Coordinates of C-alpha atoms and ligand atoms in Angstrom, one line a residue:
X805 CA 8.7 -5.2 -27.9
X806 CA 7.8 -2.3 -25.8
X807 CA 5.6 -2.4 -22.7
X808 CA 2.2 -2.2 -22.4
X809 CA 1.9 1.0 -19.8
X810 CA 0.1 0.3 -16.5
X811 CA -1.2 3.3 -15.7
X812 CA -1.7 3.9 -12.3
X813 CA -3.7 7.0 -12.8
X814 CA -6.4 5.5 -14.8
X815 CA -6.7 2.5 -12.5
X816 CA -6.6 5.0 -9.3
X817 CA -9.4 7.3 -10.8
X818 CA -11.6 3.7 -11.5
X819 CA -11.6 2.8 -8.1
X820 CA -12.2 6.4 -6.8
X821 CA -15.0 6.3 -9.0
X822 CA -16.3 3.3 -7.4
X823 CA -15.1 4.5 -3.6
X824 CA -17.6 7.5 -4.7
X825 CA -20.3 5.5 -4.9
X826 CA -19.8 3.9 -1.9
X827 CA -19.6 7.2 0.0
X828 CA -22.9 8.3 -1.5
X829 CA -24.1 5.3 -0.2
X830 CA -23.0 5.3 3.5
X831 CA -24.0 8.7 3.8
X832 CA -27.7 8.7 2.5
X833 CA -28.8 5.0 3.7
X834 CA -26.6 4.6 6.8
X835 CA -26.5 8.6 7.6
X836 CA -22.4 7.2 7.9
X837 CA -19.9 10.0 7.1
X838 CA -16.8 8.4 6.9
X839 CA -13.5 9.6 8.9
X840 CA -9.9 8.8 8.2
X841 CA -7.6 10.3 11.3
X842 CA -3.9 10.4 10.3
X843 CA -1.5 10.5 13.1
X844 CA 2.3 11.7 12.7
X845 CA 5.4 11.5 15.1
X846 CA 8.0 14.0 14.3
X847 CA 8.9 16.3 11.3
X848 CA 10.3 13.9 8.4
X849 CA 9.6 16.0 5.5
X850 CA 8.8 12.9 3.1
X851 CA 6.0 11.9 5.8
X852 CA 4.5 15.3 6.1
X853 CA 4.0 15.1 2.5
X854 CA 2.9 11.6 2.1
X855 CA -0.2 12.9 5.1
X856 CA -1.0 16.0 2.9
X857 CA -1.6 14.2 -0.7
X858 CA -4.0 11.4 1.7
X859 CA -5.7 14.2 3.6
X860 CA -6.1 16.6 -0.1
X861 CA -7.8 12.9 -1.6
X862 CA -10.0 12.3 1.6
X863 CA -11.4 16.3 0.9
X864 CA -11.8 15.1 -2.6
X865 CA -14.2 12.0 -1.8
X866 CA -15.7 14.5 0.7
X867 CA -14.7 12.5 3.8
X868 CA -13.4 13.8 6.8
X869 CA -10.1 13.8 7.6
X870 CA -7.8 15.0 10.3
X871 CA -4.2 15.2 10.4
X872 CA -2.8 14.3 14.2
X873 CA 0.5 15.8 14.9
X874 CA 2.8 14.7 18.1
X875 CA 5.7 15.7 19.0
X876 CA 9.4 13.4 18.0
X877 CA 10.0 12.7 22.1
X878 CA 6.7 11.7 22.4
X879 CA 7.1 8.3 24.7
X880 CA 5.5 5.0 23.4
X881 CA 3.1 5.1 26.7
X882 CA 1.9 8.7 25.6
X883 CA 1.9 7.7 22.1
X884 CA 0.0 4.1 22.3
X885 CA -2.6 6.6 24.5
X886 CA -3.2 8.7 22.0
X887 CA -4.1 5.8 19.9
X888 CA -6.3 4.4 22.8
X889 CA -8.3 7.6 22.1
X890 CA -8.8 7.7 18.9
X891 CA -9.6 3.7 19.0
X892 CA -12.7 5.0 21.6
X893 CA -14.0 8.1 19.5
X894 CA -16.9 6.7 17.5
X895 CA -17.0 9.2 14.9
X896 CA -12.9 7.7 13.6
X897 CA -13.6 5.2 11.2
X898 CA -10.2 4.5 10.6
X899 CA -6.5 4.8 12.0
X900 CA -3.3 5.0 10.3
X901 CA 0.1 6.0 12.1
X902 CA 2.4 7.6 8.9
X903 CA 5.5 5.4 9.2
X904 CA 8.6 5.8 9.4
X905 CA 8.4 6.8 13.6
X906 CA 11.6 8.2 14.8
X907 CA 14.5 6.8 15.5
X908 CA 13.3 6.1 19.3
X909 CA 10.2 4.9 18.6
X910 CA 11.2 1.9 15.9
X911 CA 11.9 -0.6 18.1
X912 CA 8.4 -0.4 19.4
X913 CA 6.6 -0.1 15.7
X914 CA 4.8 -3.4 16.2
X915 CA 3.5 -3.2 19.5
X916 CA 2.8 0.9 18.5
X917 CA 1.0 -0.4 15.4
X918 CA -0.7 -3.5 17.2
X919 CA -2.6 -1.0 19.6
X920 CA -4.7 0.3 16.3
X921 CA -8.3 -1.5 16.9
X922 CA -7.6 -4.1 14.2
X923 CA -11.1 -3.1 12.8
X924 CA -10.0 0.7 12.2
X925 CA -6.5 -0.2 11.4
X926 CA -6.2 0.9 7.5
X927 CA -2.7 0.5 6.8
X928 CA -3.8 -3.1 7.7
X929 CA -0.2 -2.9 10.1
X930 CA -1.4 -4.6 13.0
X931 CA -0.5 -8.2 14.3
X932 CA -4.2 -9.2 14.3
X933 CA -4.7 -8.0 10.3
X934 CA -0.9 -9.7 9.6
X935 CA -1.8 -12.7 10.7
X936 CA -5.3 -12.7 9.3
X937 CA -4.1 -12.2 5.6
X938 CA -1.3 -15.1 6.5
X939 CA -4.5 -17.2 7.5
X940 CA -6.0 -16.4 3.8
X941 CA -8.1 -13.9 5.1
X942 CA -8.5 -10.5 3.6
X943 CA -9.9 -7.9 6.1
X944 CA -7.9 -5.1 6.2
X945 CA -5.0 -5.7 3.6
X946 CA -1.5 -3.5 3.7
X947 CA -3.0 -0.5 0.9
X948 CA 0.5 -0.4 -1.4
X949 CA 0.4 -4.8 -1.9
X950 CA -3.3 -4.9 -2.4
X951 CA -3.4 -2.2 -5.0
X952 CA -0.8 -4.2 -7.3
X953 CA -3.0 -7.0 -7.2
X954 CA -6.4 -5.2 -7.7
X955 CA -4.3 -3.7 -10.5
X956 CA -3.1 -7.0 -12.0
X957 CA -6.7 -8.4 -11.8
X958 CA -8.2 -4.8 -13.4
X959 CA -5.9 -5.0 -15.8
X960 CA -6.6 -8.7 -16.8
X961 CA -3.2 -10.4 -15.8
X962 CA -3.7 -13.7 -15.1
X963 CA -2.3 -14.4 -11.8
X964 CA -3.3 -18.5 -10.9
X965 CA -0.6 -21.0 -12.0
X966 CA 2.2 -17.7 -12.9
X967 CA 5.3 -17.5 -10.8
X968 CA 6.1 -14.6 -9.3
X969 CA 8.8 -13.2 -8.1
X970 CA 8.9 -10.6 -5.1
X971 CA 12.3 -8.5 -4.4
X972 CA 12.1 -7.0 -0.7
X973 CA 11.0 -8.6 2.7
X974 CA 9.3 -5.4 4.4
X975 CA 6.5 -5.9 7.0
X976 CA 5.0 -3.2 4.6
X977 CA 5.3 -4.4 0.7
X978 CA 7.0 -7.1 0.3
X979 CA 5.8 -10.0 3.0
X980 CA 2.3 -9.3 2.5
X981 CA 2.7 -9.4 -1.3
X982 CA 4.0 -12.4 -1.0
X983 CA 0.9 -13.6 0.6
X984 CA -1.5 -11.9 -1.5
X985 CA -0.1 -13.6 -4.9
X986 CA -0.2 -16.9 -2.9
X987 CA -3.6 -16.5 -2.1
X988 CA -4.4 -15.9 -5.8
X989 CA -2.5 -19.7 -6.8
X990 CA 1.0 -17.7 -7.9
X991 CA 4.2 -20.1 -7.0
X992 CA 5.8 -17.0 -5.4
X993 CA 9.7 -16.7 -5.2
X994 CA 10.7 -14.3 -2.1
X995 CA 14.0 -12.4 -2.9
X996 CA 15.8 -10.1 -0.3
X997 CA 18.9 -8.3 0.5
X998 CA 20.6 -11.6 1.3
X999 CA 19.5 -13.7 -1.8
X1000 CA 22.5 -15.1 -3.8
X1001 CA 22.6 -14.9 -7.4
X1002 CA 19.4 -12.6 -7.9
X1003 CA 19.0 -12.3 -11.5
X1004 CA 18.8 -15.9 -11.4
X1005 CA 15.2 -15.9 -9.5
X1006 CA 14.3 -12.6 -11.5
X1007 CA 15.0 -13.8 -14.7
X1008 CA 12.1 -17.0 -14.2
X1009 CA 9.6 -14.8 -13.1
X1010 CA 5.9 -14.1 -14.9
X1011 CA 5.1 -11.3 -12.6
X1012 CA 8.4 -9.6 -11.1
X1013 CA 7.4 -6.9 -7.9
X1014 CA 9.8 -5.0 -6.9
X1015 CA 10.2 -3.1 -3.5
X1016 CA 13.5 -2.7 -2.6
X1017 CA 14.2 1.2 -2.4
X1018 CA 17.2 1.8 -4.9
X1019 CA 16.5 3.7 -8.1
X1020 CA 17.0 1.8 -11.1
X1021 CA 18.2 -1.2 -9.9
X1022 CA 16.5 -3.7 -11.7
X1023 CA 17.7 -4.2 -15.4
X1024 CA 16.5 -5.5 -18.6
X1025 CA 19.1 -8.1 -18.6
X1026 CA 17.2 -9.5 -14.9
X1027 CA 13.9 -9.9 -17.0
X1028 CA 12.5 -12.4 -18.6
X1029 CA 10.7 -11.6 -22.2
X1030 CA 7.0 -10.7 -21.7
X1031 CA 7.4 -10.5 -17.5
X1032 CA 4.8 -8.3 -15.8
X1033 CA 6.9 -5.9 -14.3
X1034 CA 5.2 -4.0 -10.6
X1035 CA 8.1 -1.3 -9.5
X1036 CA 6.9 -0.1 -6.3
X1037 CA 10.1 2.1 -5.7
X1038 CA 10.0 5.4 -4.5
X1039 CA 13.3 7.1 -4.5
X1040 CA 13.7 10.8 -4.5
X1041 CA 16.3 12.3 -6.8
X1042 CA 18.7 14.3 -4.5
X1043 CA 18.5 18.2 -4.6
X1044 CA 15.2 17.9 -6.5
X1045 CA 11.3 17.1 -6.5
X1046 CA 11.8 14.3 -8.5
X1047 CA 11.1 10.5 -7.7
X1048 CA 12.8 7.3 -9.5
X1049 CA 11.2 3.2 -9.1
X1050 CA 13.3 0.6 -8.5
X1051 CA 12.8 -0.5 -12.2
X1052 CA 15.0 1.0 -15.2
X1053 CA 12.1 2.0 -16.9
X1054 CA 13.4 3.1 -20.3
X1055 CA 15.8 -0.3 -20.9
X1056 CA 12.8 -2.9 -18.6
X1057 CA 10.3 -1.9 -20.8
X1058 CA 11.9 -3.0 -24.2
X1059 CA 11.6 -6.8 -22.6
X1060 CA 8.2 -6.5 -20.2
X1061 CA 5.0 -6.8 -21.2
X1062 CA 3.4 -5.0 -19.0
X1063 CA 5.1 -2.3 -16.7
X1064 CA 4.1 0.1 -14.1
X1065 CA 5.6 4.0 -14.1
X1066 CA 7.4 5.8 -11.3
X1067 CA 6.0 8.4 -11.2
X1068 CA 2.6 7.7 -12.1
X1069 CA 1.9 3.7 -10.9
X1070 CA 1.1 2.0 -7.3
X1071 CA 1.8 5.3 -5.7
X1072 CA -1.7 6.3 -6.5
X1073 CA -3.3 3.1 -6.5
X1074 CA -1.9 2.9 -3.0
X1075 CA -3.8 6.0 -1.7
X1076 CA -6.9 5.1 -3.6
X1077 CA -6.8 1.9 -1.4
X1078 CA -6.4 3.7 1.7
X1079 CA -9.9 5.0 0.9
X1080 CA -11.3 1.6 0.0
X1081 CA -10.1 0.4 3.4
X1082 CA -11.2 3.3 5.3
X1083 CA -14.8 2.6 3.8
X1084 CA -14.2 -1.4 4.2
X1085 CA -13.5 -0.6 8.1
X1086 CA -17.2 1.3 8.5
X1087 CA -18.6 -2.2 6.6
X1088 CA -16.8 -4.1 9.4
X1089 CA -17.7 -1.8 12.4
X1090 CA -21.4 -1.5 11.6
X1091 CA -22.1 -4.4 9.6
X1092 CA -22.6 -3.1 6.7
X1093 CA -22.9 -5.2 3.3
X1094 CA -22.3 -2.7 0.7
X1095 CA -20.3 -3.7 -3.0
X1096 CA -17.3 -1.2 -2.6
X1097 CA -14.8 -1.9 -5.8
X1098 CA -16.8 -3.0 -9.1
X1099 CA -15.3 -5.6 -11.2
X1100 CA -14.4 -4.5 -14.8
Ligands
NAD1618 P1 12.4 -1.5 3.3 O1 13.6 -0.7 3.4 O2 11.6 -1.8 4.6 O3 12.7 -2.9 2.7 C1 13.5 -3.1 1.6 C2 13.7 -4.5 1.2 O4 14.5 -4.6 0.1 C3 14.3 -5.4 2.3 O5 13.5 -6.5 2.6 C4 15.7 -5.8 1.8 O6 16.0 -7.1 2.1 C5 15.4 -5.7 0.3 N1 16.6 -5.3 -0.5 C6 17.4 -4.2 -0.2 N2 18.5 -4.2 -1.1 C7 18.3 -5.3 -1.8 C8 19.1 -5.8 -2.9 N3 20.3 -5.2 -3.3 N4 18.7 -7.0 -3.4 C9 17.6 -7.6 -3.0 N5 16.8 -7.1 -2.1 C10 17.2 -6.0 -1.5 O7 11.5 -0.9 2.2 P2 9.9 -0.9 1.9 O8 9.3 -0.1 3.0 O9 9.4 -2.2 1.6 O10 9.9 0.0 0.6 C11 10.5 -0.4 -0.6 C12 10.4 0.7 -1.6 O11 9.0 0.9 -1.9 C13 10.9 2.1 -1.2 O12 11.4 2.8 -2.3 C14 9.6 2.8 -0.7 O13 9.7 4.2 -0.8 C15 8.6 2.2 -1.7 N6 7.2 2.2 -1.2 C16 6.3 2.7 -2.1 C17 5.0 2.7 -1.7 C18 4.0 3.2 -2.7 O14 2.9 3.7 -2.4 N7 4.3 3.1 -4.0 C19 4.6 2.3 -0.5 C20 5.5 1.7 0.4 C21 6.9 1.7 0.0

């Protein structure tokens, strides 16, 4: 068996496609352009270019886009004020501090990320937008976990009734993944650093998701013939451009199903959500009913 491919770049382009739409329609009915304002603490190299591949799509949808940078001493009080700022400028549709924050900031991530206005909060971080998706409500959804499930449901997986199995416990990925496949009637299995006897869990699950940050690490002999198999990984190769997943591509696919590429899966997916939930904010802020991601 090999793997059906999941490829993240046709599914991105579909929902930019749709986001387009969208965009047109803002701008000639509601005379709305929209405006993502990405704010970065500090000079991690990854981050800077994580902003510039979100701020190079934003020009492509043309929506405006600015790129805040502060410096790594910047205090939490100077920080959460800059934020305050940004939460009272009408023309900033949405809000999304590039993570991770130095070192002396981390402690304070939550309350830092909890000052966002939850209705401009895109990266869907804050407490409020947490708590809502724990509730069962999807307003503003974390962009990487909601694109694996848009990209399931694209791509005609049957979620209801499958168990799935999610390796990582992050705020970021993993918790809110969990969430999102319960929402959608999964039995979802929760693995994490901690978890005894791993392949054990891996090896029952329809839809494995992995986020744990270590190339390669899951195996074909911790997947069960004809899994669905989400590697959200992104590990650079040292000395070199190069990224890795989680997922042993070559040896998982033999056994998978389905399978998603690193690079080339929910990396893009993940910034074509960002978009969707920049436009979703606008919808939220002024009311607006417009259809935003077609159903195919
Ligand atoms: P994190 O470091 O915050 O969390 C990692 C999680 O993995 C933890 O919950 C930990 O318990 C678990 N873990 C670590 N080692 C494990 C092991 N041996 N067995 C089982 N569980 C283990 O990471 P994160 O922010 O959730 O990111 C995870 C990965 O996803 C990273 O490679 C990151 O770069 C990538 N990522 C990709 C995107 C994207 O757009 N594709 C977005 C966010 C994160």
């Amino acid at each position: 068996m090999t793997a059906e491919i999941l490829d993240g770049k046709f599914y991105s382009e579909k929902i930019k496609n749709s986001l387009m739409k969208s965009i047109d329609t803002l701008k000639t009915t509601y005379n709305v352009t929209p405006k993502l304002v990405v704010v970065i603490v500090g000079e991690d190299e990854a981050s800077k270019i994580y902003v510039a591949n979100k701020h190079k799509t934003c020009l492509n949808l043309n929506i405006d886009s600015d790129i805040v940078q502060l410096d790594a001493n910047i205090s939490k009080e100077e920080l959460i004020s800059e934020i305050e700022k940004l939460n009272n400028d009408p023309n900033v549709n949405g809000i999304l501090i590039q993570l991770p924050l130095p070192q002396n900031l981390r402690k304070d991530e939550i309350e830092i990320l909890s000052a966002i206005d939850p209705i401009k909060d895109v990266d869907g971080f804050s407490a409020i937008n947490i708590g809502k998706l724990e509730l069962g409500v999807e307003n503003l959804v974390p962009c990487t976990p909601y694109g694996c499930v848009k990209m399931l449901e694209y791509a005609g997986i049957e979620i209801e009734g499958k168990h799935a199995v999610v390796i990582g416990r992050s705020n970021i990925v993993g918790r809110p993944m969990y969430n999102l496949l319960l929402a959608r009637n999964a039995t979802v299995t929760i693995c994490h650093s901690k978890t005894k006897n791993l392949a054990e869990f891996t090896k029952q699950a329809d839809i494995l998701v992995v986020a744990i940050g270590k190339p390669n690490f899951v195996t074909k002999d911790m997947v069960k013939k004809g899994a669905v198999v989400i590697d959200v990984g992104i590990n650079r190769v040292p000395g070199t451009r190069k990224i890795n997943g989680d997922v042993d591509f070559e040896s998982v696919k033999e056994v998978a199903s389905h399978i998603t590429p690193v690079p080339g899966g929910v990396g893009l997916i993940t910034i074509a959500m960002l978009i969707h939930n920049t436009l979703k904010a606008i919808c939220l802020q002024k009311n607006i009913d417009i259809p935003l991601l077609q159903d195919y």
